[in-house]
Coordinates of C-alpha atoms and ligand atoms in Angstrom, one line a residue:
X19 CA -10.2 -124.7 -0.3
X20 CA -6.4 -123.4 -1.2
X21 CA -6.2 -126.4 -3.4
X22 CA -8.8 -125.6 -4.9
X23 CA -8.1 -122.2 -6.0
X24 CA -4.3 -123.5 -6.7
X25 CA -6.1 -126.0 -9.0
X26 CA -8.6 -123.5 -10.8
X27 CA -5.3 -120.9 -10.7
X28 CA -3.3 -123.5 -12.8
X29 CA -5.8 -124.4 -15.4
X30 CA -7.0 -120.7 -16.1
X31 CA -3.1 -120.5 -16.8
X32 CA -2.5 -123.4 -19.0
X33 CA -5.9 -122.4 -21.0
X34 CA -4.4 -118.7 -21.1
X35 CA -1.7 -119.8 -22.7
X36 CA -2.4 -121.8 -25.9
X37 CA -0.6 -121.4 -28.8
X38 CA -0.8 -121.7 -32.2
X39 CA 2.6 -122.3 -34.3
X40 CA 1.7 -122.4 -38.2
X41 CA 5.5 -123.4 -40.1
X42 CA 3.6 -123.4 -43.8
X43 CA 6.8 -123.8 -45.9
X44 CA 7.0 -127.2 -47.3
X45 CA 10.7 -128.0 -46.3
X46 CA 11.7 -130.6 -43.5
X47 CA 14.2 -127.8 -42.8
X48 CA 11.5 -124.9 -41.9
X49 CA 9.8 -127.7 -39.7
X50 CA 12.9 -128.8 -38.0
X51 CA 14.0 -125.1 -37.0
X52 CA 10.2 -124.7 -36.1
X53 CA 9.5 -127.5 -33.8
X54 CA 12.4 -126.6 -32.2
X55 CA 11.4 -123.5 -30.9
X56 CA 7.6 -125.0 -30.4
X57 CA 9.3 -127.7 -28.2
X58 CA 10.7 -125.6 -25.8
X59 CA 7.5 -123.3 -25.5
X60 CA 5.9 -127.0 -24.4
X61 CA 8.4 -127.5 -21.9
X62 CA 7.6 -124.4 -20.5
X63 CA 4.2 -125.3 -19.5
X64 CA 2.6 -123.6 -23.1
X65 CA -0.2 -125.6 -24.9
X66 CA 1.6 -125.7 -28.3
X67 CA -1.0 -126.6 -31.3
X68 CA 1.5 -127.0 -34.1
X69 CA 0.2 -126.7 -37.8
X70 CA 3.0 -128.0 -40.4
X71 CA 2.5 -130.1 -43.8
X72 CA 5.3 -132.0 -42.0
X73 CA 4.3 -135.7 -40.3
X74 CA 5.2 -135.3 -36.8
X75 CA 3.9 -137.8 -34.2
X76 CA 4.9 -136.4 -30.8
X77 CA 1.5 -135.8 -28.9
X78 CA 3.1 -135.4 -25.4
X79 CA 0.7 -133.1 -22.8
X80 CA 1.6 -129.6 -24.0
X81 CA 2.5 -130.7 -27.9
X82 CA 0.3 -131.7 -30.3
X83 CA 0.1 -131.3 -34.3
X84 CA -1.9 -131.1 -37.3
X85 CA -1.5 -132.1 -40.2
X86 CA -1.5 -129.6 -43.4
X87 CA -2.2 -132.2 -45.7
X88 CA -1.6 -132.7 -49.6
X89 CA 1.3 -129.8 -49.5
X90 CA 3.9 -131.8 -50.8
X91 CA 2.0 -133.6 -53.1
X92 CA 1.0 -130.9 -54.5
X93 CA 4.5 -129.3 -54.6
X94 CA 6.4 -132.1 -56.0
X95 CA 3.5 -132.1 -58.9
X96 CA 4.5 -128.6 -59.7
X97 CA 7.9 -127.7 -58.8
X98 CA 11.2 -129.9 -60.0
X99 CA 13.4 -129.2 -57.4
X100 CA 16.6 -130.2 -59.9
X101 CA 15.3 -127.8 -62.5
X102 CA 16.0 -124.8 -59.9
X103 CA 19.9 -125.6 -60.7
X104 CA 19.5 -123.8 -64.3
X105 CA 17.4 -121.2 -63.0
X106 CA 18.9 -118.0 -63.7
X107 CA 18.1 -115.4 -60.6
X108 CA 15.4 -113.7 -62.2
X109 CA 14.2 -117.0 -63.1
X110 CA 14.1 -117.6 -59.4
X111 CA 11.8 -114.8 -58.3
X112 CA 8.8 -115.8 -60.4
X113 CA 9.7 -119.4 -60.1
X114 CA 9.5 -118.4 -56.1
X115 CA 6.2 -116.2 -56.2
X116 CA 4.7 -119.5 -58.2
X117 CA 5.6 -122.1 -55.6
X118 CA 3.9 -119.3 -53.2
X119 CA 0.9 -119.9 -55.3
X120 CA 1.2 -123.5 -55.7
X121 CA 1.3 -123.6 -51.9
X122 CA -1.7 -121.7 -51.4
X123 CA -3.9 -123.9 -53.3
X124 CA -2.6 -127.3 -51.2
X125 CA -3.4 -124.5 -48.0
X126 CA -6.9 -124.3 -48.7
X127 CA -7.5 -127.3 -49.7
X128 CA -6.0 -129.1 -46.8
X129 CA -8.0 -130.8 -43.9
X130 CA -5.7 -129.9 -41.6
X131 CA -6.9 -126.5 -42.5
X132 CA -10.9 -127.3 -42.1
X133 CA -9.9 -128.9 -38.5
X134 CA -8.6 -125.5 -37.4
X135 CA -11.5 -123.3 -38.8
X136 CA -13.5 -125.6 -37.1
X137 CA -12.6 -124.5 -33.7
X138 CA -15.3 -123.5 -31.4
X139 CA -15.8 -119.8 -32.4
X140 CA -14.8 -118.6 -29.0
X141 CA -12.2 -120.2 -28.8
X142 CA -8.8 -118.3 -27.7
X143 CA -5.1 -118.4 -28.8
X144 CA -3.0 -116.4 -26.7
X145 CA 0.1 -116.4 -29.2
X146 CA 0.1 -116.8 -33.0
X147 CA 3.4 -117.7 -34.2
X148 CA 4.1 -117.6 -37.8
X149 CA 6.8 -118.9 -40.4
X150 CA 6.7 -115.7 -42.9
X151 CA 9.2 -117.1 -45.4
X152 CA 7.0 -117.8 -47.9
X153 CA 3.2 -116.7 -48.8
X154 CA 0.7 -114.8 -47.0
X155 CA -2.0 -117.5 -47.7
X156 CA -2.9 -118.2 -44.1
X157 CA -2.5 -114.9 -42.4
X158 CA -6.5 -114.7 -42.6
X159 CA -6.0 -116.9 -39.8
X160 CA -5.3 -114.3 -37.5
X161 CA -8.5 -112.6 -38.3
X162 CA -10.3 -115.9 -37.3
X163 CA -9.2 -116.3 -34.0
X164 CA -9.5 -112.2 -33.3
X165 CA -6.4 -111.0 -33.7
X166 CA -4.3 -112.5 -30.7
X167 CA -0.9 -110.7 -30.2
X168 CA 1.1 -112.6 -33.2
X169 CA 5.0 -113.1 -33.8
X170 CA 6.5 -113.7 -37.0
X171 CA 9.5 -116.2 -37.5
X172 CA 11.7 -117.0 -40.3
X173 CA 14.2 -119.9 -40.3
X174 CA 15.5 -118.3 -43.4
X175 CA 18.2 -116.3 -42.3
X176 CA 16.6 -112.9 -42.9
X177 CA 15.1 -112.6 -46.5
X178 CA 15.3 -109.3 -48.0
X179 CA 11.5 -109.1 -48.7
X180 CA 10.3 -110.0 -45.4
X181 CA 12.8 -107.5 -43.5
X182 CA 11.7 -105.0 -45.9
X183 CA 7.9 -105.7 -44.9
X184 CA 8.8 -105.5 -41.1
X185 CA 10.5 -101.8 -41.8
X186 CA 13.8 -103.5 -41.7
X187 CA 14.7 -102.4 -45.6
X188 CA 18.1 -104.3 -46.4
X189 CA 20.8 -102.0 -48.1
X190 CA 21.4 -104.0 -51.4
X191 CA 24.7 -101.8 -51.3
X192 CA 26.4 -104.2 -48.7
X193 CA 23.4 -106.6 -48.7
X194 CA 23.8 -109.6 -51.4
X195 CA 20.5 -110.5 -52.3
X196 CA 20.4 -114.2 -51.3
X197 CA 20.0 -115.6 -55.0
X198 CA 23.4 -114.2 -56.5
X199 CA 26.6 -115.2 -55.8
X200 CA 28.3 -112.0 -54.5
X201 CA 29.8 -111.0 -51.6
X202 CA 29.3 -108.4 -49.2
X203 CA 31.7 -106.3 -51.2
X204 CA 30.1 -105.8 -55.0
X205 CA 31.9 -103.8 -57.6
X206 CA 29.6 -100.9 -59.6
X207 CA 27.6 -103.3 -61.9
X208 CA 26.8 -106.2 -59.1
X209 CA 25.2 -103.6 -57.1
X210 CA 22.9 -102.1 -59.7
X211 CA 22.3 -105.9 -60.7
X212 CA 22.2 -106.6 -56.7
X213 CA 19.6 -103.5 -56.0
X214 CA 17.7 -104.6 -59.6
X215 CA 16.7 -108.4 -58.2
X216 CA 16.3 -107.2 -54.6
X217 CA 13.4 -104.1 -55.2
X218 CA 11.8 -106.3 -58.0
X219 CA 10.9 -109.4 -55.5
X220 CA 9.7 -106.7 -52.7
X221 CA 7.7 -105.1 -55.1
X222 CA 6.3 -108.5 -57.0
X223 CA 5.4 -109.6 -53.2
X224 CA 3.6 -106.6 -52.3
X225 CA 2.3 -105.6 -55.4
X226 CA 0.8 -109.1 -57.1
X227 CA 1.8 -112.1 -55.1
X228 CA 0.0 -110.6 -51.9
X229 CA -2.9 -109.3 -54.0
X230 CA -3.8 -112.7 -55.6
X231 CA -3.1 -114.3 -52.5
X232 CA -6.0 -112.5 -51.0
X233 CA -8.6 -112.9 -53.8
X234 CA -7.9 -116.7 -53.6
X235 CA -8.1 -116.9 -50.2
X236 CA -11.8 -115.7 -50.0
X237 CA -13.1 -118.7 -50.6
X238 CA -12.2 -120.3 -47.4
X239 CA -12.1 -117.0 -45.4
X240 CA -14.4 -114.8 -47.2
X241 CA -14.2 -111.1 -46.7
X242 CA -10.9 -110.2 -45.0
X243 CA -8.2 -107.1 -44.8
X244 CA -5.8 -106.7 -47.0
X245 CA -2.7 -109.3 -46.4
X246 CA -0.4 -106.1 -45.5
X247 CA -2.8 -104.9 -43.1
X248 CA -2.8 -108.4 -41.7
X249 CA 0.7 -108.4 -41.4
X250 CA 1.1 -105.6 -39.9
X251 CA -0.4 -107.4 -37.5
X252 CA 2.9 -109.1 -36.0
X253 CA 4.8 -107.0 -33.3
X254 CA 8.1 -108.7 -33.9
X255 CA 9.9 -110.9 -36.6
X256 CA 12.5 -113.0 -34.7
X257 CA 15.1 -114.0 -37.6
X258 CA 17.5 -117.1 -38.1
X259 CA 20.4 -114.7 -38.1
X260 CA 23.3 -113.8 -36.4
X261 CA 26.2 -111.6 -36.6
X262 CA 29.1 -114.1 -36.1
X263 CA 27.5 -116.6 -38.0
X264 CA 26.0 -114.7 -40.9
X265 CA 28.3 -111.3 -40.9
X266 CA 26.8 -108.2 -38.7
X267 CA 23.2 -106.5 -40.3
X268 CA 21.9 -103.5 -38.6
X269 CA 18.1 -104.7 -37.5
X270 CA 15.1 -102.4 -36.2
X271 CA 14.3 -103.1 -32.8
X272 CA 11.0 -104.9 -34.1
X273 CA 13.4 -107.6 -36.2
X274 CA 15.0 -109.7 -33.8
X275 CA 18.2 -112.2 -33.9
X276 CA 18.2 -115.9 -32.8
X277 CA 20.3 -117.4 -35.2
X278 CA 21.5 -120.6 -34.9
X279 CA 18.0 -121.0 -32.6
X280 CA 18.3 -125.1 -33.6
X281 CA 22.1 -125.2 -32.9
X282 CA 22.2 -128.0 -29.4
X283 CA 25.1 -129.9 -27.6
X284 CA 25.6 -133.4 -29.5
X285 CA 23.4 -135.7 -28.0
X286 CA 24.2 -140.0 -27.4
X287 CA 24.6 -141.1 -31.3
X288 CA 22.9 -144.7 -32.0
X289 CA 25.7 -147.4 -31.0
X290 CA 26.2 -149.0 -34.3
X291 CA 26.9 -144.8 -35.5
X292 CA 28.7 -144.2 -32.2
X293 CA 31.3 -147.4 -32.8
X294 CA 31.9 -146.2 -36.5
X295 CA 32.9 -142.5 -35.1
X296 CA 34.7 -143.6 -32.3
X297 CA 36.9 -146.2 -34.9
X298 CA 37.5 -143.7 -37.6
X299 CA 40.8 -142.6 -36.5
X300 CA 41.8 -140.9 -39.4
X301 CA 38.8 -138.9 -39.8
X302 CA 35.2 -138.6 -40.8
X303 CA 33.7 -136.7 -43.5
X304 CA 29.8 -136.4 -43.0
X305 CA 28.1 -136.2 -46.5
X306 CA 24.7 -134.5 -46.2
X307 CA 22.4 -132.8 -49.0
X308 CA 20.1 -131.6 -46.5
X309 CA 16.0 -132.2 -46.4
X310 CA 15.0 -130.9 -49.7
X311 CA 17.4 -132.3 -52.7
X312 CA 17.5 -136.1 -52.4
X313 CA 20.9 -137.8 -53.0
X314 CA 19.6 -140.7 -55.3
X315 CA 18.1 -137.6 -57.0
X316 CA 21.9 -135.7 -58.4
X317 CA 22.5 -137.8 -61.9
X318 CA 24.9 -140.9 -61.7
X319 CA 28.2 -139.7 -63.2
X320 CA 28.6 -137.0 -60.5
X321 CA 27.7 -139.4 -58.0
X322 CA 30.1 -141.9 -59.5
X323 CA 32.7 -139.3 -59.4
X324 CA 32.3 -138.7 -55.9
X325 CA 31.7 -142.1 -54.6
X326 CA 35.0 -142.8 -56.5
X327 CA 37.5 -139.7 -54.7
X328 CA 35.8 -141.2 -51.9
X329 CA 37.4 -144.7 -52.3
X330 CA 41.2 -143.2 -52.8
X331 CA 41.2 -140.9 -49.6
X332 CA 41.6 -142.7 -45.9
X333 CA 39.0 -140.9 -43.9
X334 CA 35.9 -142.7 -43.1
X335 CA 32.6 -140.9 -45.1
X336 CA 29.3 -141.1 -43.6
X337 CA 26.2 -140.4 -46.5
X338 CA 22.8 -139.6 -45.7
X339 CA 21.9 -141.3 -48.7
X340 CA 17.8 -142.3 -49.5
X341 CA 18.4 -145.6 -51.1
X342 CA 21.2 -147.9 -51.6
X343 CA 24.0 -148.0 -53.4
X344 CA 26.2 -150.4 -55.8
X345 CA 30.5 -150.8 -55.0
X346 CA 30.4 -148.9 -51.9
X347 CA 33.5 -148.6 -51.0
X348 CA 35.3 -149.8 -47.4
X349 CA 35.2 -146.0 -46.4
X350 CA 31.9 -145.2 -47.1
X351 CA 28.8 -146.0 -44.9
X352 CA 25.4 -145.1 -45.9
X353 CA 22.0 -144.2 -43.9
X354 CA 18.8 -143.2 -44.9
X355 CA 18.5 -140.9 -42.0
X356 CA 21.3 -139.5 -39.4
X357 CA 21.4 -137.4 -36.5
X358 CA 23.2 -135.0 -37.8
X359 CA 23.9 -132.4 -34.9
X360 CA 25.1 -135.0 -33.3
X361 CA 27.3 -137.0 -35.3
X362 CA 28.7 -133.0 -36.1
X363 CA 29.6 -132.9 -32.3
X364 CA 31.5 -135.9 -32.2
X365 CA 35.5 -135.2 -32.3
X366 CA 36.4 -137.4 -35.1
X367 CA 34.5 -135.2 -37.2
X368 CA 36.8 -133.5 -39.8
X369 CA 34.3 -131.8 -42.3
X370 CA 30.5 -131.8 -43.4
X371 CA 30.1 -131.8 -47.1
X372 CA 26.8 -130.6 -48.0
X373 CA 24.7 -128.0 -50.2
X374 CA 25.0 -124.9 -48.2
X375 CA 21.6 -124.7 -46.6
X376 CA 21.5 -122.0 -43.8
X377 CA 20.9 -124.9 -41.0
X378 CA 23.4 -126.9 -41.6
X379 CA 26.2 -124.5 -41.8
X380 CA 25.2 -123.0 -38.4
X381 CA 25.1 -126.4 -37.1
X382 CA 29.4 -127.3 -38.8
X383 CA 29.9 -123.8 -37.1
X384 CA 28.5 -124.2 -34.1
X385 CA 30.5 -127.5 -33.5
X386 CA 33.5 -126.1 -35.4
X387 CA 33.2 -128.4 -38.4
X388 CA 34.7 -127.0 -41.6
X389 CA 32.5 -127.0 -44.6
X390 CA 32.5 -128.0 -48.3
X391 CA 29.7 -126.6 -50.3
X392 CA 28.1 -127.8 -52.9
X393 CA 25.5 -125.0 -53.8
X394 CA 22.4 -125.9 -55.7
X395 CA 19.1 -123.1 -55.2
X396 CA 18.6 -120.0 -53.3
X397 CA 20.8 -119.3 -50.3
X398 CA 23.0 -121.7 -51.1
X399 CA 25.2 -119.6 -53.4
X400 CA 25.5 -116.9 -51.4
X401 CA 26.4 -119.1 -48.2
X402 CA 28.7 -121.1 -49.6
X403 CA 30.4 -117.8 -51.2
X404 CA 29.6 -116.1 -47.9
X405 CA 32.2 -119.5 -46.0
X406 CA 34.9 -118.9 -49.0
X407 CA 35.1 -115.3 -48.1
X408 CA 35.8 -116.1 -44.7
X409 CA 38.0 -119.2 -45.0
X410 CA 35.6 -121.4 -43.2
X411 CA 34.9 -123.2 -46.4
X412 CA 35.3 -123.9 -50.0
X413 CA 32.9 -124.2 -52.8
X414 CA 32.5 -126.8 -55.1
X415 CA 30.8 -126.4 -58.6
X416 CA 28.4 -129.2 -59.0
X417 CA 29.0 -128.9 -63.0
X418 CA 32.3 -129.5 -62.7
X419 CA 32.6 -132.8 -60.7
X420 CA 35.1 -135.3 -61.8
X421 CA 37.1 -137.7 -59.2
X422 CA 40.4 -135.5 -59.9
X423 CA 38.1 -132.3 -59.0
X424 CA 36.5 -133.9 -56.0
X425 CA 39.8 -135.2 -54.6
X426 CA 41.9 -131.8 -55.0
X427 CA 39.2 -130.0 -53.1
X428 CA 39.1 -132.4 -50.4
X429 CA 42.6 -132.2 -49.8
X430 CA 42.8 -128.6 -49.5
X431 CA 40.4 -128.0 -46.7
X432 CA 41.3 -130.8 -45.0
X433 CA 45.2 -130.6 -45.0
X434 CA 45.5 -126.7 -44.7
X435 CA 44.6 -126.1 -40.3
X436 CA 43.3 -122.3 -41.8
X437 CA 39.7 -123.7 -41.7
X438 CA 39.3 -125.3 -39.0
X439 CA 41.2 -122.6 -36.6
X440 CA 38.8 -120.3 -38.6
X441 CA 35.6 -122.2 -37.6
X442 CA 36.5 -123.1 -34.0
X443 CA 36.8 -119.4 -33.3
X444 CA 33.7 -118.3 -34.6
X445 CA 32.2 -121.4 -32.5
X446 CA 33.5 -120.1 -29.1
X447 CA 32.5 -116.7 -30.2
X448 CA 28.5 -117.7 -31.0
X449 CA 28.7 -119.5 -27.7
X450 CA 30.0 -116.8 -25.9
X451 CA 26.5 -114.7 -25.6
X452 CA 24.6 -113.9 -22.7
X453 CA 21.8 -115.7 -23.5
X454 CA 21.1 -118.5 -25.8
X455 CA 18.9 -117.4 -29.3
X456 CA 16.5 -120.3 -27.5
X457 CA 16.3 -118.3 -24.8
X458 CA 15.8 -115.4 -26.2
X459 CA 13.2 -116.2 -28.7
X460 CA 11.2 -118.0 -25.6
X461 CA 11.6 -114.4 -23.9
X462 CA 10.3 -112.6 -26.9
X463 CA 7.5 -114.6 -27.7
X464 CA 6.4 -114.5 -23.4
X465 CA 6.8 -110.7 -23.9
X466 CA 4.3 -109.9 -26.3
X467 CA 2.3 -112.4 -24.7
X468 CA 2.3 -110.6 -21.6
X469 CA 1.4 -107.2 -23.3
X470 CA -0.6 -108.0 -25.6
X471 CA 1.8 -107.2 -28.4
X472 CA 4.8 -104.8 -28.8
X473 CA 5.3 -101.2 -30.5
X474 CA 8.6 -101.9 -31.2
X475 CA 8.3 -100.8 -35.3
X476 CA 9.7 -97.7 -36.5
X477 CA 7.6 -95.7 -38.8
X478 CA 9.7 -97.1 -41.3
X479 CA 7.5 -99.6 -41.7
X480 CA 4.4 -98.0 -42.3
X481 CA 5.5 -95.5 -45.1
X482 CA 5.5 -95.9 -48.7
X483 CA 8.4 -97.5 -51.5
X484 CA 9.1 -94.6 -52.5
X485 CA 8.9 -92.0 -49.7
X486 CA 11.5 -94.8 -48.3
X487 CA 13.9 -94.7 -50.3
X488 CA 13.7 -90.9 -50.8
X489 CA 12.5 -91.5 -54.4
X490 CA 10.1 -88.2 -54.4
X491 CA 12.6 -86.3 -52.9
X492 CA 15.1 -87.0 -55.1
X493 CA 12.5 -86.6 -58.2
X494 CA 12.3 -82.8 -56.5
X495 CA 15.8 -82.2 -56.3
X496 CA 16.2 -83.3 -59.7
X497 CA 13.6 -81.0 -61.2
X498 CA 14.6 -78.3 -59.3
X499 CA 18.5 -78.4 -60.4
X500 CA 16.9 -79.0 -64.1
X501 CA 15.3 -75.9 -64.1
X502 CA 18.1 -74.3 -62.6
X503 CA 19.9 -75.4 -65.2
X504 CA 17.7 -74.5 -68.1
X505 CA 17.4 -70.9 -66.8
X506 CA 21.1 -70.6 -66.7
X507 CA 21.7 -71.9 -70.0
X508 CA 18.7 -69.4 -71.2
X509 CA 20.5 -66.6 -69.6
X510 CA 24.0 -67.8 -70.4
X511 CA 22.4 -67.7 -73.9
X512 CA 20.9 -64.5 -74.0
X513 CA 24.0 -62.7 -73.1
X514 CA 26.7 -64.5 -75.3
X515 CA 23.8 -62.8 -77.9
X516 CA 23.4 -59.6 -76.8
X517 CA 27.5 -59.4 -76.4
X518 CA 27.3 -60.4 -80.6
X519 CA 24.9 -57.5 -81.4
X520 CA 26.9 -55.4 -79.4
Ligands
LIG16 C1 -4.5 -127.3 -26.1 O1 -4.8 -126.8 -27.4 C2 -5.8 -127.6 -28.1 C3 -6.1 -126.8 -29.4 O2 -5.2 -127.1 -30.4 C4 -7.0 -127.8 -27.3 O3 -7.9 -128.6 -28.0 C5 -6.7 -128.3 -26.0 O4 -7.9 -128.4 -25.2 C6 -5.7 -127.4 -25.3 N1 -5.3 -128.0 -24.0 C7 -5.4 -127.4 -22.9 C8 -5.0 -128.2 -21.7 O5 -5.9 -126.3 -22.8
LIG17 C1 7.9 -134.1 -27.8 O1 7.5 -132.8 -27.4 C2 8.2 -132.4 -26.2 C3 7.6 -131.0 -25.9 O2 6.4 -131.0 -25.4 C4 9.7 -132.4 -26.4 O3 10.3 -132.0 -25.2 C5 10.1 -133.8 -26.8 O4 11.5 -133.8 -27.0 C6 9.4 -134.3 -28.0 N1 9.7 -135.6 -28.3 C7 10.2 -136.1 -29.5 C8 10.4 -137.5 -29.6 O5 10.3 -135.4 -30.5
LIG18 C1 4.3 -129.6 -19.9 O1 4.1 -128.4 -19.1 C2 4.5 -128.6 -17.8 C3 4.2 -127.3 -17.0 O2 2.8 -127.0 -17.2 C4 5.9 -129.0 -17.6 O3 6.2 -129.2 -16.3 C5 6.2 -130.2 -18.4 O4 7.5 -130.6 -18.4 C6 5.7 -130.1 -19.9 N1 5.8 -131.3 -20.6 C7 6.5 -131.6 -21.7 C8 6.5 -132.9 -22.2 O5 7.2 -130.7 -22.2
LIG19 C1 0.7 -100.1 -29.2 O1 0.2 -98.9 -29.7 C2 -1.2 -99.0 -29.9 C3 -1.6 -97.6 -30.5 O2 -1.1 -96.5 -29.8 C4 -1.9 -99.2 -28.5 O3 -3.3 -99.3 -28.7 C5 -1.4 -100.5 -28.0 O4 -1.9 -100.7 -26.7 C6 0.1 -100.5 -27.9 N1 0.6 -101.8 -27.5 C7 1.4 -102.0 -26.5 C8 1.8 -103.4 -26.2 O5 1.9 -101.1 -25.8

């Protein structure tokens, strides 16, 4: 009889607890960060129904996936990755809220998409979890399954419009919006230009990209709130950020910190990878341009360029690289695919060269890797300018590659001991915290499961743009001191006359 009621104990518990984890943004990157956190809700004992445009065939008990179907497709139709390198930064923002849209189509479409909607209709999620990087396209799917207790996530350190939306408003004063290459320290005219970039993507989210989101989604959902309303919705917004890693950001107890959630002790490399690292007693360089720019895709002078400074220096090079190459040299060994945490935590490792995306410098940090940057869309400028301000790194222009260029720069970070004393100490500091961002976001997401939600926003983030920001008091302050003004000047007037009659 105990048995029994053991047994009926531990299946209400496993049904209570299903999740569902949408990661919408179609970048391996978002997935990778994602799955990560889905994992270790699955190892926990959660039923984890993870919904990503991202093939992913793990089906073990408490894991499974669906497929958003057609994204990239549909993204590499309409969006040329290289052509982001000549985008200007106001370029980017409509260039951003159009991928948004793109997205949303390939959304709705999807059969992925039908599979969930299908869904019994009573059927329950305990937890929504939900990438907010990008569009608002699916948040109607908290209105289908009845508003469970919901928590945001965003891989992508902590964008400016989505902290804004949580009541989190970043001060573009100290705050480089993520698109321009400045530093937390801006002269005059960076911060009006700064300020300028960072209110008009807030305001083109809330205003119009939000707004059209909603009218196309009616067709799938019908009649639903507002996107802000269902936004609102989320209790918390756990963030890819931390203060060591990223430089300290005050956060509303609503927004909360696991950066460098991903970061992991190396695991066992492959043998064949493990013997190359192991031999390379001079030093390995591991060349990486993350998920989203493909290396056979950067033009063939540059990459002859490289390839070349490659062949004149003695450390041993590992590419990720998508296809093969002609006159490799002896250095240089090439996979499609590498385990990249890993191979980072092995000791021969001297220096990651990569495009600056947010993952991959926690990961060189976390294993105290220096970096070299090659910054090509978004973040990536202000990262890799971010890693030159703080000696962890140095930047290099991908417009001005020659061999000479390519060699110099190599040779200063990886004969000058100032970046890798730099990095190593800001690795044992992110170590050193009293519970891993893992952890943490595990405990955060259990929380609001076990209260149904949390009431951890400040009012902040239910006023208005311009009560915010003070904008109507100020617009009173200024008309009253104008018509102080004017009344003084009338009087001042009236009496330098009345003195001349006099
Ligand atoms: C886990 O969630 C899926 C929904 O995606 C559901 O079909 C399955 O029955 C759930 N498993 C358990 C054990 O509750
Ligand atoms: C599959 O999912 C489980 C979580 O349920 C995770 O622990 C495991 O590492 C995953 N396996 C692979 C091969 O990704
Ligand atoms: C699934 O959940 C159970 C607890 O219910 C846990 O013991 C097990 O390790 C989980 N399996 C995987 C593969 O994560
Ligand atoms: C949050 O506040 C609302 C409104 O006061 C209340 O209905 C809800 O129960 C609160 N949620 C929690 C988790 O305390």
């Amino acid at each position: 009889m105990y048995s029994v009621w053991l047994l009926i104990l531990c299946t209400t518990n496993v049904f209570s607890t299903n999740i569902l984890y949408i990661s919408p943004v179609p970048s391996p990157s978002h997935h990778i960060w994602n799955r990560i956190f889905g994992f270790e809700l699955a190892k926990r004992g959660h039923n984890v129904t993870f919904f990503s445009p991202d093939n992913d065939n793990n089906e073990s008990g408490n894991y499974s996936h669906i497929l958003m179907d057609g994204l990239y497709d549909q993204f590499n139709k309409n969006i040329n990755l290289k052509d982001m390198l000549d985008y200007t930064a106001t370029q980017a923002i409509t260039e951003f809220v159009k991928m948004c849209m793109v997205s949303c189509e390939a959304y709705l479409e999807s059969k992925g998409l039908q599979f969930i909607l299908n869904y019994p209709s009573n059927f329950k999620f305990s937890l929504i979890i939900f990438d907010v990087s990008m569009g608002s396209c699916l948040y109607p799917l908290l209105h289908r399954f009845d508003y469970p207790p919901a928590v945001a996530v965003t891989p992508f350190l902590l964008p400016p419009y989505v902290a804004y939306n949580f009541g989190n408003l970043l001060n573009p004063s100290y705050t480089p919006w993520y698109n321009l290459p400045y530093s937390h320290e801006m002269t005059f005219m960076q911060r009006v230009w700064n300020s300028a970039h960072m209110y008009t993507e807030i305001i083109l989210r809330n205003v119009k990209l939000y707004k059209d989101e909603h009218e196309k989604t009616k067709q799938i959902f019908g009649e639903v709130p507002p996107m802000e309303v269902l936004e609102r919705h989320f209790s918390l917004l756990l963030t890819n950020t931390n203060p060591i890693l990223n430089g300290p950001q005050p956060l509303a107890p609503n927004v909360i910190a696991v950066g460098g959630l991903h970061t992991r002790k190396p695991s066992q490399v492959p043998q064949d990878l493990l013997t190359i690292l192991d031999g390379a007693t001079n030093g390995v360089i591991l060349f990486s341009l993350g998920t989203n720019i493909r290396s056979d895709q950067i033009d063939h002078k540059a990459r002859k360029a490289v390839l070349d400074a490659f062949s004149k220096i003695k450390e041993t090079v590992i590419w990720k690289f998508e296809s093969t190459i002609d006159g490799l040299p002896k250095n240089v060994i090439v996979r499609e695919w590498l385990p990249q945490n890993d191979i980072l935590g092995h000791p021969n490792v001297k220096l990651l060269f990569g495009h600056g995306g947010g993952l991959s410098i926690q990961e060189a940090i976390y294993h105290g890797v220096p970096i070299i940057c090659v910054p090509f869309m978004l973040d990536q400028h202000f990262n890799a300018h971010n890693l030159v301000a703080k000696k962890l790194g140095i930047l290099l222009e991908f417009r001005l590659i020659t061999t000479d260029y390519v060699l110099k720069k190599l040779r200063e970070i990886l004969d000058d001991p100032t970046y890798v004393n730099n990095v190593r100490k800001l690795s044992r500091q992110f170590r050193d915290q009293a519970i891993t961002p893992l952890d943490k976001a595990v405990f955060w997401a259990e929380y609001v499961m076990r209260h149904g939600g949390a009431n951890f926003s400040t009012s902040f983030r239910d006023s208005s743009f311009y009560s915010l920001l003070g904008l109507d008091v100020c617009g009173l302050l200024i008309v009253i001191i104008a018509s102080i003004s004017i009344v003084v000047f009338k009087l001042v007037k009236l009496n330098l006359m009345w003195i001349n009659t006099v």
